[in-house]
Amino acid sequence: MSTRGFFLTFEGGEGVGKTTNLGYLENILQDQGIDLIVTREPGGSELGEKIRELLLDTRSDNINAMTELLLLFAARAQHISERIEPALAAGQWVLCDRFTDATYAYQSGGRGVAMDTVKRLEELVQVGLRPNYTILLDVAVETGMARARGRGELDRIERETMDFFERVRASYLEQARCNLDRYRIVDASVSIEEVRQQILGVARDVLSHWETQRSGG
Ligand code: TMP
């Protein structure tokens, strides 16, 4: 029987450098011989990427909070069945750029949807699936938004107010505080090189988590 893979997620607000640092960690893990796939949410499957387009399109300006939430979980259901579960079952690692913690941060923290509503959908859609490890890249909202603006045109969600993103950040930090076993916070306010050093440290920690899981600890 092959060992089940490892589910690692990257989280954070806008402009924190998730994509770059996920790529960096991916290279480190591959150098260690880890067999992995990289994916993202919303998206990750063909249908999920179409839902992503709807969610981020600035013309979808009248989506209500519940519709948004259900679209996110619809994309997630497809992503889990089509990509995440098969990879984990085959013993691969899954590196995912955002997952349900983003829903707690954005839809619950940001939009004010009751946490219990998110929790009920999480249980329904994911059953027992939860990340084994989560890296939260954290930076002041002002700094992150300046970086996001520097990348070009803002999408529908990036156009939210600074207050919205302050609530998103607070929710992430609170989730990290409540899940110390799987969360690691990376200070993304420093130089790229210093962030890389932190990711290197996290990589060692991730590998030791994996060893513990593999040995049944
Ligand atoms: P990205 O820019 O990191 O790819 O994420 C796309 C946007 O989707 C980002 O603004 C965060 C948002 N989002 C939610 O609001 N809820 C979620 O559950 C997820 C996964 C993303």
mmCIF file of C-alpha atoms and ligand atoms in Angstrom:
data_model
loop_
_atom_site.group_PDB
_atom_site.id
_atom_site.type_symbol
_atom_site.label_atom_id
_atom_site.label_comp_id
_atom_site.label_asym_id
_atom_site.label_seq_id
_atom_site.Cartn_x
_atom_site.Cartn_y
_atom_site.Cartn_z
ATOM 1 C CA MET A 1 0.000 0.000 0.000
ATOM 2 C CA SER A 2 1.490 3.379 -0.953
ATOM 3 C CA THR A 3 1.717 6.188 1.594
ATOM 4 C CA ARG A 4 -0.814 8.953 1.186
ATOM 5 C CA GLY A 5 0.659 12.235 -0.092
ATOM 6 C CA PHE A 6 0.956 15.535 1.737
ATOM 7 C CA PHE A 7 -1.369 18.503 1.280
ATOM 8 C CA LEU A 8 0.381 21.855 1.598
ATOM 9 C CA THR A 9 -1.343 25.197 1.098
ATOM 10 C CA PHE A 10 -0.101 28.762 0.599
ATOM 11 C CA GLU A 11 -2.230 31.586 1.933
ATOM 12 C CA GLY A 12 -2.101 35.348 2.332
ATOM 13 C CA GLY A 13 -3.673 38.601 1.224
ATOM 14 C CA GLU A 14 -3.062 40.403 -2.068
ATOM 15 C CA GLY A 15 0.499 41.071 -3.260
ATOM 16 C CA VAL A 16 2.214 38.931 -0.617
ATOM 17 C CA GLY A 17 4.267 36.940 -3.176
ATOM 18 C CA LYS A 18 2.540 33.558 -2.911
ATOM 19 C CA THR A 19 3.185 32.494 -6.487
ATOM 20 C CA THR A 20 6.925 33.326 -6.432
ATOM 21 C CA ASN A 21 7.515 31.661 -3.082
ATOM 22 C CA LEU A 22 5.433 28.639 -3.928
ATOM 23 C CA GLY A 23 7.678 28.205 -6.986
ATOM 24 C CA TYR A 24 10.737 28.495 -4.780
ATOM 25 C CA LEU A 25 9.479 25.863 -2.323
ATOM 26 C CA GLU A 26 8.477 23.627 -5.228
ATOM 27 C CA ASN A 27 12.108 23.626 -6.461
ATOM 28 C CA ILE A 28 13.472 22.838 -2.999
ATOM 29 C CA LEU A 29 11.063 19.923 -2.567
ATOM 30 C CA GLN A 30 11.739 18.560 -6.034
ATOM 31 C CA ASP A 31 15.481 18.639 -5.280
ATOM 32 C CA GLN A 32 14.663 16.404 -2.318
ATOM 33 C CA GLY A 33 13.010 13.926 -4.682
ATOM 34 C CA ILE A 34 9.428 14.796 -3.716
ATOM 35 C CA ASP A 35 6.842 13.926 -6.369
ATOM 36 C CA LEU A 36 4.360 16.813 -6.408
ATOM 37 C CA ILE A 37 1.714 18.714 -8.300
ATOM 38 C CA VAL A 38 1.109 22.464 -8.111
ATOM 39 C CA THR A 39 -2.386 23.821 -8.327
ATOM 40 C CA ARG A 40 -4.506 26.771 -7.248
ATOM 41 C CA GLU A 41 -7.881 28.006 -6.083
ATOM 42 C CA PRO A 42 -10.203 29.199 -7.277
ATOM 43 C CA GLY A 43 -9.395 27.006 -10.267
ATOM 44 C CA GLY A 44 -7.259 23.912 -10.537
ATOM 45 C CA SER A 45 -9.589 22.032 -12.918
ATOM 46 C CA GLU A 46 -10.953 23.000 -16.315
ATOM 47 C CA LEU A 47 -14.368 23.793 -14.869
ATOM 48 C CA GLY A 48 -12.810 25.464 -11.829
ATOM 49 C CA GLU A 49 -10.787 27.808 -14.040
ATOM 50 C CA LYS A 50 -14.022 28.869 -15.787
ATOM 51 C CA ILE A 51 -15.580 29.568 -12.388
ATOM 52 C CA ARG A 52 -12.440 31.543 -11.469
ATOM 53 C CA GLU A 53 -12.945 33.743 -14.528
ATOM 54 C CA LEU A 54 -16.535 34.456 -13.470
ATOM 55 C CA LEU A 55 -15.446 35.251 -9.910
ATOM 56 C CA LEU A 56 -12.638 37.619 -10.854
ATOM 57 C CA ASP A 57 -14.300 39.318 -13.815
ATOM 58 C CA THR A 58 -14.896 42.977 -12.997
ATOM 59 C CA ARG A 59 -18.133 42.787 -15.013
ATOM 60 C CA SER A 60 -19.569 40.308 -12.440
ATOM 61 C CA ASP A 61 -20.230 43.277 -10.197
ATOM 62 C CA ASN A 62 -23.566 42.121 -8.787
ATOM 63 C CA ILE A 63 -22.567 38.670 -7.461
ATOM 64 C CA ASN A 64 -24.006 38.375 -3.977
ATOM 65 C CA ALA A 65 -21.963 36.967 -1.115
ATOM 66 C CA MET A 66 -23.799 33.617 -1.016
ATOM 67 C CA THR A 67 -23.477 33.099 -4.781
ATOM 68 C CA GLU A 68 -19.774 33.875 -4.519
ATOM 69 C CA LEU A 69 -19.394 31.397 -1.665
ATOM 70 C CA LEU A 70 -21.234 28.634 -3.534
ATOM 71 C CA LEU A 71 -19.215 29.216 -6.713
ATOM 72 C CA LEU A 72 -16.006 28.896 -4.693
ATOM 73 C CA PHE A 73 -17.157 25.633 -3.163
ATOM 74 C CA ALA A 74 -18.448 24.344 -6.524
ATOM 75 C CA ALA A 75 -14.990 24.914 -8.008
ATOM 76 C CA ARG A 76 -13.452 23.303 -4.911
ATOM 77 C CA ALA A 77 -15.624 20.169 -5.158
ATOM 78 C CA GLN A 78 -14.471 19.641 -8.739
ATOM 79 C CA HIS A 79 -10.844 20.418 -7.860
ATOM 80 C CA ILE A 80 -10.836 17.899 -5.008
ATOM 81 C CA SER A 81 -12.380 15.057 -6.988
ATOM 82 C CA GLU A 82 -10.478 15.698 -10.197
ATOM 83 C CA ARG A 83 -7.001 16.575 -8.944
ATOM 84 C CA ILE A 84 -6.336 16.808 -5.215
ATOM 85 C CA GLU A 85 -7.690 13.463 -4.011
ATOM 86 C CA PRO A 86 -6.258 11.378 -6.885
ATOM 87 C CA ALA A 87 -2.805 12.942 -6.343
ATOM 88 C CA LEU A 88 -2.860 12.385 -2.578
ATOM 89 C CA ALA A 89 -4.116 8.835 -3.035
ATOM 90 C CA ALA A 90 -1.206 8.175 -5.410
ATOM 91 C CA GLY A 91 1.245 9.393 -2.762
ATOM 92 C CA GLN A 92 2.000 12.756 -4.415
ATOM 93 C CA TRP A 93 2.301 16.052 -2.616
ATOM 94 C CA VAL A 94 -0.192 18.749 -3.523
ATOM 95 C CA LEU A 95 1.056 22.347 -3.334
ATOM 96 C CA CYS A 96 -2.024 24.517 -3.543
ATOM 97 C CA ASP A 97 -2.062 28.303 -3.958
ATOM 98 C CA ARG A 98 -4.993 29.069 -1.588
ATOM 99 C CA PHE A 99 -7.683 26.747 -0.229
ATOM 100 C CA THR A 100 -10.558 26.968 2.249
ATOM 101 C CA ASP A 101 -8.684 29.172 4.726
ATOM 102 C CA ALA A 102 -9.020 31.838 2.011
ATOM 103 C CA THR A 103 -12.796 31.379 2.167
ATOM 104 C CA TYR A 104 -12.753 31.970 5.927
ATOM 105 C CA ALA A 105 -10.538 35.021 5.388
ATOM 106 C CA TYR A 106 -12.271 36.619 2.388
ATOM 107 C CA GLN A 107 -15.904 35.496 2.529
ATOM 108 C CA SER A 108 -16.252 35.293 6.292
ATOM 109 C CA GLY A 109 -13.687 37.864 7.481
ATOM 110 C CA GLY A 110 -13.998 40.185 4.475
ATOM 111 C CA ARG A 111 -17.653 39.892 3.478
ATOM 112 C CA GLY A 112 -19.107 38.925 6.828
ATOM 113 C CA VAL A 113 -20.585 35.516 5.908
ATOM 114 C CA ALA A 114 -21.099 33.546 9.131
ATOM 115 C CA MET A 115 -18.152 31.253 9.871
ATOM 116 C CA ASP A 116 -20.584 28.463 10.607
ATOM 117 C CA THR A 117 -21.955 28.666 7.042
ATOM 118 C CA VAL A 118 -18.442 28.223 5.639
ATOM 119 C CA LYS A 119 -17.818 25.397 8.094
ATOM 120 C CA ARG A 120 -20.964 23.550 7.001
ATOM 121 C CA LEU A 121 -19.982 23.754 3.334
ATOM 122 C CA GLU A 122 -16.427 22.729 4.208
ATOM 123 C CA GLU A 123 -17.734 19.597 5.901
ATOM 124 C CA LEU A 124 -20.131 18.837 3.066
ATOM 125 C CA VAL A 125 -17.662 19.347 0.222
ATOM 126 C CA GLN A 126 -14.385 18.231 1.770
ATOM 127 C CA VAL A 127 -15.597 15.627 4.252
ATOM 128 C CA GLY A 128 -12.316 14.957 6.135
ATOM 129 C CA LEU A 129 -9.910 16.640 3.728
ATOM 130 C CA ARG A 130 -7.834 19.394 5.385
ATOM 131 C CA PRO A 131 -4.358 20.737 4.592
ATOM 132 C CA ASN A 132 -1.488 19.033 6.427
ATOM 133 C CA TYR A 133 0.508 22.240 6.444
ATOM 134 C CA THR A 134 -0.179 25.888 5.648
ATOM 135 C CA ILE A 135 2.241 28.703 4.920
ATOM 136 C CA LEU A 136 0.822 32.153 5.551
ATOM 137 C CA LEU A 137 2.682 34.980 3.862
ATOM 138 C CA ASP A 138 1.960 38.092 5.839
ATOM 139 C CA VAL A 139 2.517 41.713 4.947
ATOM 140 C CA ALA A 140 0.841 45.042 5.823
ATOM 141 C CA VAL A 141 -2.223 45.643 3.648
ATOM 142 C CA GLU A 142 -0.822 48.922 2.253
ATOM 143 C CA THR A 143 2.361 47.196 1.089
ATOM 144 C CA GLY A 144 0.551 44.214 -0.449
ATOM 145 C CA MET A 145 -1.955 46.389 -2.274
ATOM 146 C CA ALA A 146 0.809 48.620 -3.668
ATOM 147 C CA ARG A 147 2.478 45.489 -5.070
ATOM 148 C CA ALA A 148 -0.836 44.202 -6.475
ATOM 149 C CA ARG A 149 -1.474 47.554 -8.175
ATOM 150 C CA GLY A 150 2.043 47.435 -9.623
ATOM 151 C CA ARG A 151 1.144 44.162 -11.387
ATOM 152 C CA GLY A 152 -1.491 45.947 -13.480
ATOM 153 C CA GLU A 153 -5.267 45.971 -13.732
ATOM 154 C CA LEU A 154 -7.004 44.901 -10.501
ATOM 155 C CA ASP A 155 -9.572 42.079 -10.633
ATOM 156 C CA ARG A 156 -13.051 42.170 -9.036
ATOM 157 C CA ILE A 157 -11.882 41.083 -5.577
ATOM 158 C CA GLU A 158 -8.694 43.165 -5.599
ATOM 159 C CA ARG A 159 -10.932 46.220 -6.030
ATOM 160 C CA GLU A 160 -12.313 45.811 -2.516
ATOM 161 C CA THR A 161 -11.654 48.459 0.139
ATOM 162 C CA MET A 162 -8.627 48.647 2.437
ATOM 163 C CA ASP A 163 -10.931 47.842 5.365
ATOM 164 C CA PHE A 164 -11.982 44.635 3.633
ATOM 165 C CA PHE A 165 -8.324 43.589 3.282
ATOM 166 C CA GLU A 166 -7.579 44.523 6.893
ATOM 167 C CA ARG A 167 -10.346 42.092 7.924
ATOM 168 C CA VAL A 168 -8.920 39.434 5.582
ATOM 169 C CA ARG A 169 -5.488 39.829 7.164
ATOM 170 C CA ALA A 170 -6.883 39.741 10.699
ATOM 171 C CA SER A 171 -8.799 36.558 9.876
ATOM 172 C CA TYR A 172 -5.690 34.845 8.516
ATOM 173 C CA LEU A 173 -3.650 35.788 11.583
ATOM 174 C CA GLU A 174 -6.433 34.513 13.827
ATOM 175 C CA GLN A 175 -6.641 31.222 11.896
ATOM 176 C CA ALA A 176 -2.857 30.833 12.267
ATOM 177 C CA ARG A 177 -3.134 31.476 16.004
ATOM 178 C CA CYS A 178 -5.832 28.813 16.343
ATOM 179 C CA ASN A 179 -4.009 26.198 14.242
ATOM 180 C CA LEU A 180 -0.430 26.426 15.440
ATOM 181 C CA ASP A 181 0.215 22.775 14.591
ATOM 182 C CA ARG A 182 -0.130 23.280 10.831
ATOM 183 C CA TYR A 183 0.434 27.039 10.308
ATOM 184 C CA ARG A 184 3.745 28.794 9.721
ATOM 185 C CA ILE A 185 3.817 32.556 9.233
ATOM 186 C CA VAL A 186 6.381 34.023 6.864
ATOM 187 C CA ASP A 187 7.097 37.734 7.186
ATOM 188 C CA ALA A 188 6.768 38.910 3.581
ATOM 189 C CA SER A 189 7.571 42.564 4.323
ATOM 190 C CA VAL A 190 11.333 42.009 4.043
ATOM 191 C CA SER A 191 13.548 41.653 0.934
ATOM 192 C CA ILE A 192 13.015 38.770 -1.518
ATOM 193 C CA GLU A 193 16.265 37.200 -0.302
ATOM 194 C CA GLU A 194 15.168 37.342 3.337
ATOM 195 C CA VAL A 195 11.791 35.817 2.459
ATOM 196 C CA ARG A 196 13.666 33.026 0.640
ATOM 197 C CA GLN A 197 15.693 32.324 3.751
ATOM 198 C CA GLN A 198 12.475 31.964 5.728
ATOM 199 C CA ILE A 199 11.031 29.619 3.082
ATOM 200 C CA LEU A 200 14.188 27.515 3.321
ATOM 201 C CA GLY A 201 13.605 27.145 7.064
ATOM 202 C CA VAL A 202 9.954 26.290 6.460
ATOM 203 C CA ALA A 203 11.008 23.649 3.899
ATOM 204 C CA ARG A 204 13.036 21.848 6.580
ATOM 205 C CA ASP A 205 10.082 22.013 8.938
ATOM 206 C CA VAL A 206 7.668 20.733 6.263
ATOM 207 C CA LEU A 207 9.922 17.766 5.556
ATOM 208 C CA SER A 208 10.068 16.865 9.232
ATOM 209 C CA HIS A 209 6.232 17.064 9.404
ATOM 210 C CA TRP A 210 6.094 14.728 6.449
ATOM 211 C CA GLU A 211 8.477 12.272 8.116
ATOM 212 C CA THR A 212 6.286 12.281 11.225
ATOM 213 C CA GLN A 213 3.154 11.668 9.163
ATOM 214 C CA ARG A 214 4.836 8.894 7.174
ATOM 215 C CA SER A 215 6.024 7.110 10.278
ATOM 216 C CA GLY A 216 2.455 7.259 11.603
ATOM 217 C CA GLY A 217 3.240 9.875 14.312
HETATM 218 P P1 TMP B 1 -5.198 34.773 -6.334
HETATM 219 O O1 TMP B 1 -5.107 36.170 -6.833
HETATM 220 O O2 TMP B 1 -4.383 34.507 -5.135
HETATM 221 O O3 TMP B 1 -5.039 33.733 -7.385
HETATM 222 O O4 TMP B 1 -6.701 34.578 -5.781
HETATM 223 C C1 TMP B 1 -7.784 35.043 -6.487
HETATM 224 C C2 TMP B 1 -8.707 35.817 -5.598
HETATM 225 O O5 TMP B 1 -9.712 34.943 -5.076
HETATM 226 C C3 TMP B 1 -8.060 36.512 -4.414
HETATM 227 O O6 TMP B 1 -8.489 37.861 -4.421
HETATM 228 C C4 TMP B 1 -8.650 35.808 -3.225
HETATM 229 C C5 TMP B 1 -9.959 35.266 -3.721
HETATM 230 N N1 TMP B 1 -10.459 34.084 -3.043
HETATM 231 C C6 TMP B 1 -11.571 34.196 -2.220
HETATM 232 O O7 TMP B 1 -12.122 35.277 -2.067
HETATM 233 N N2 TMP B 1 -12.014 33.082 -1.576
HETATM 234 C C7 TMP B 1 -11.447 31.845 -1.725
HETATM 235 O O8 TMP B 1 -11.895 30.863 -1.130
HETATM 236 C C8 TMP B 1 -10.297 31.737 -2.597
HETATM 237 C C9 TMP B 1 -9.657 30.404 -2.809
HETATM 238 C C10 TMP B 1 -9.850 32.881 -3.229
#
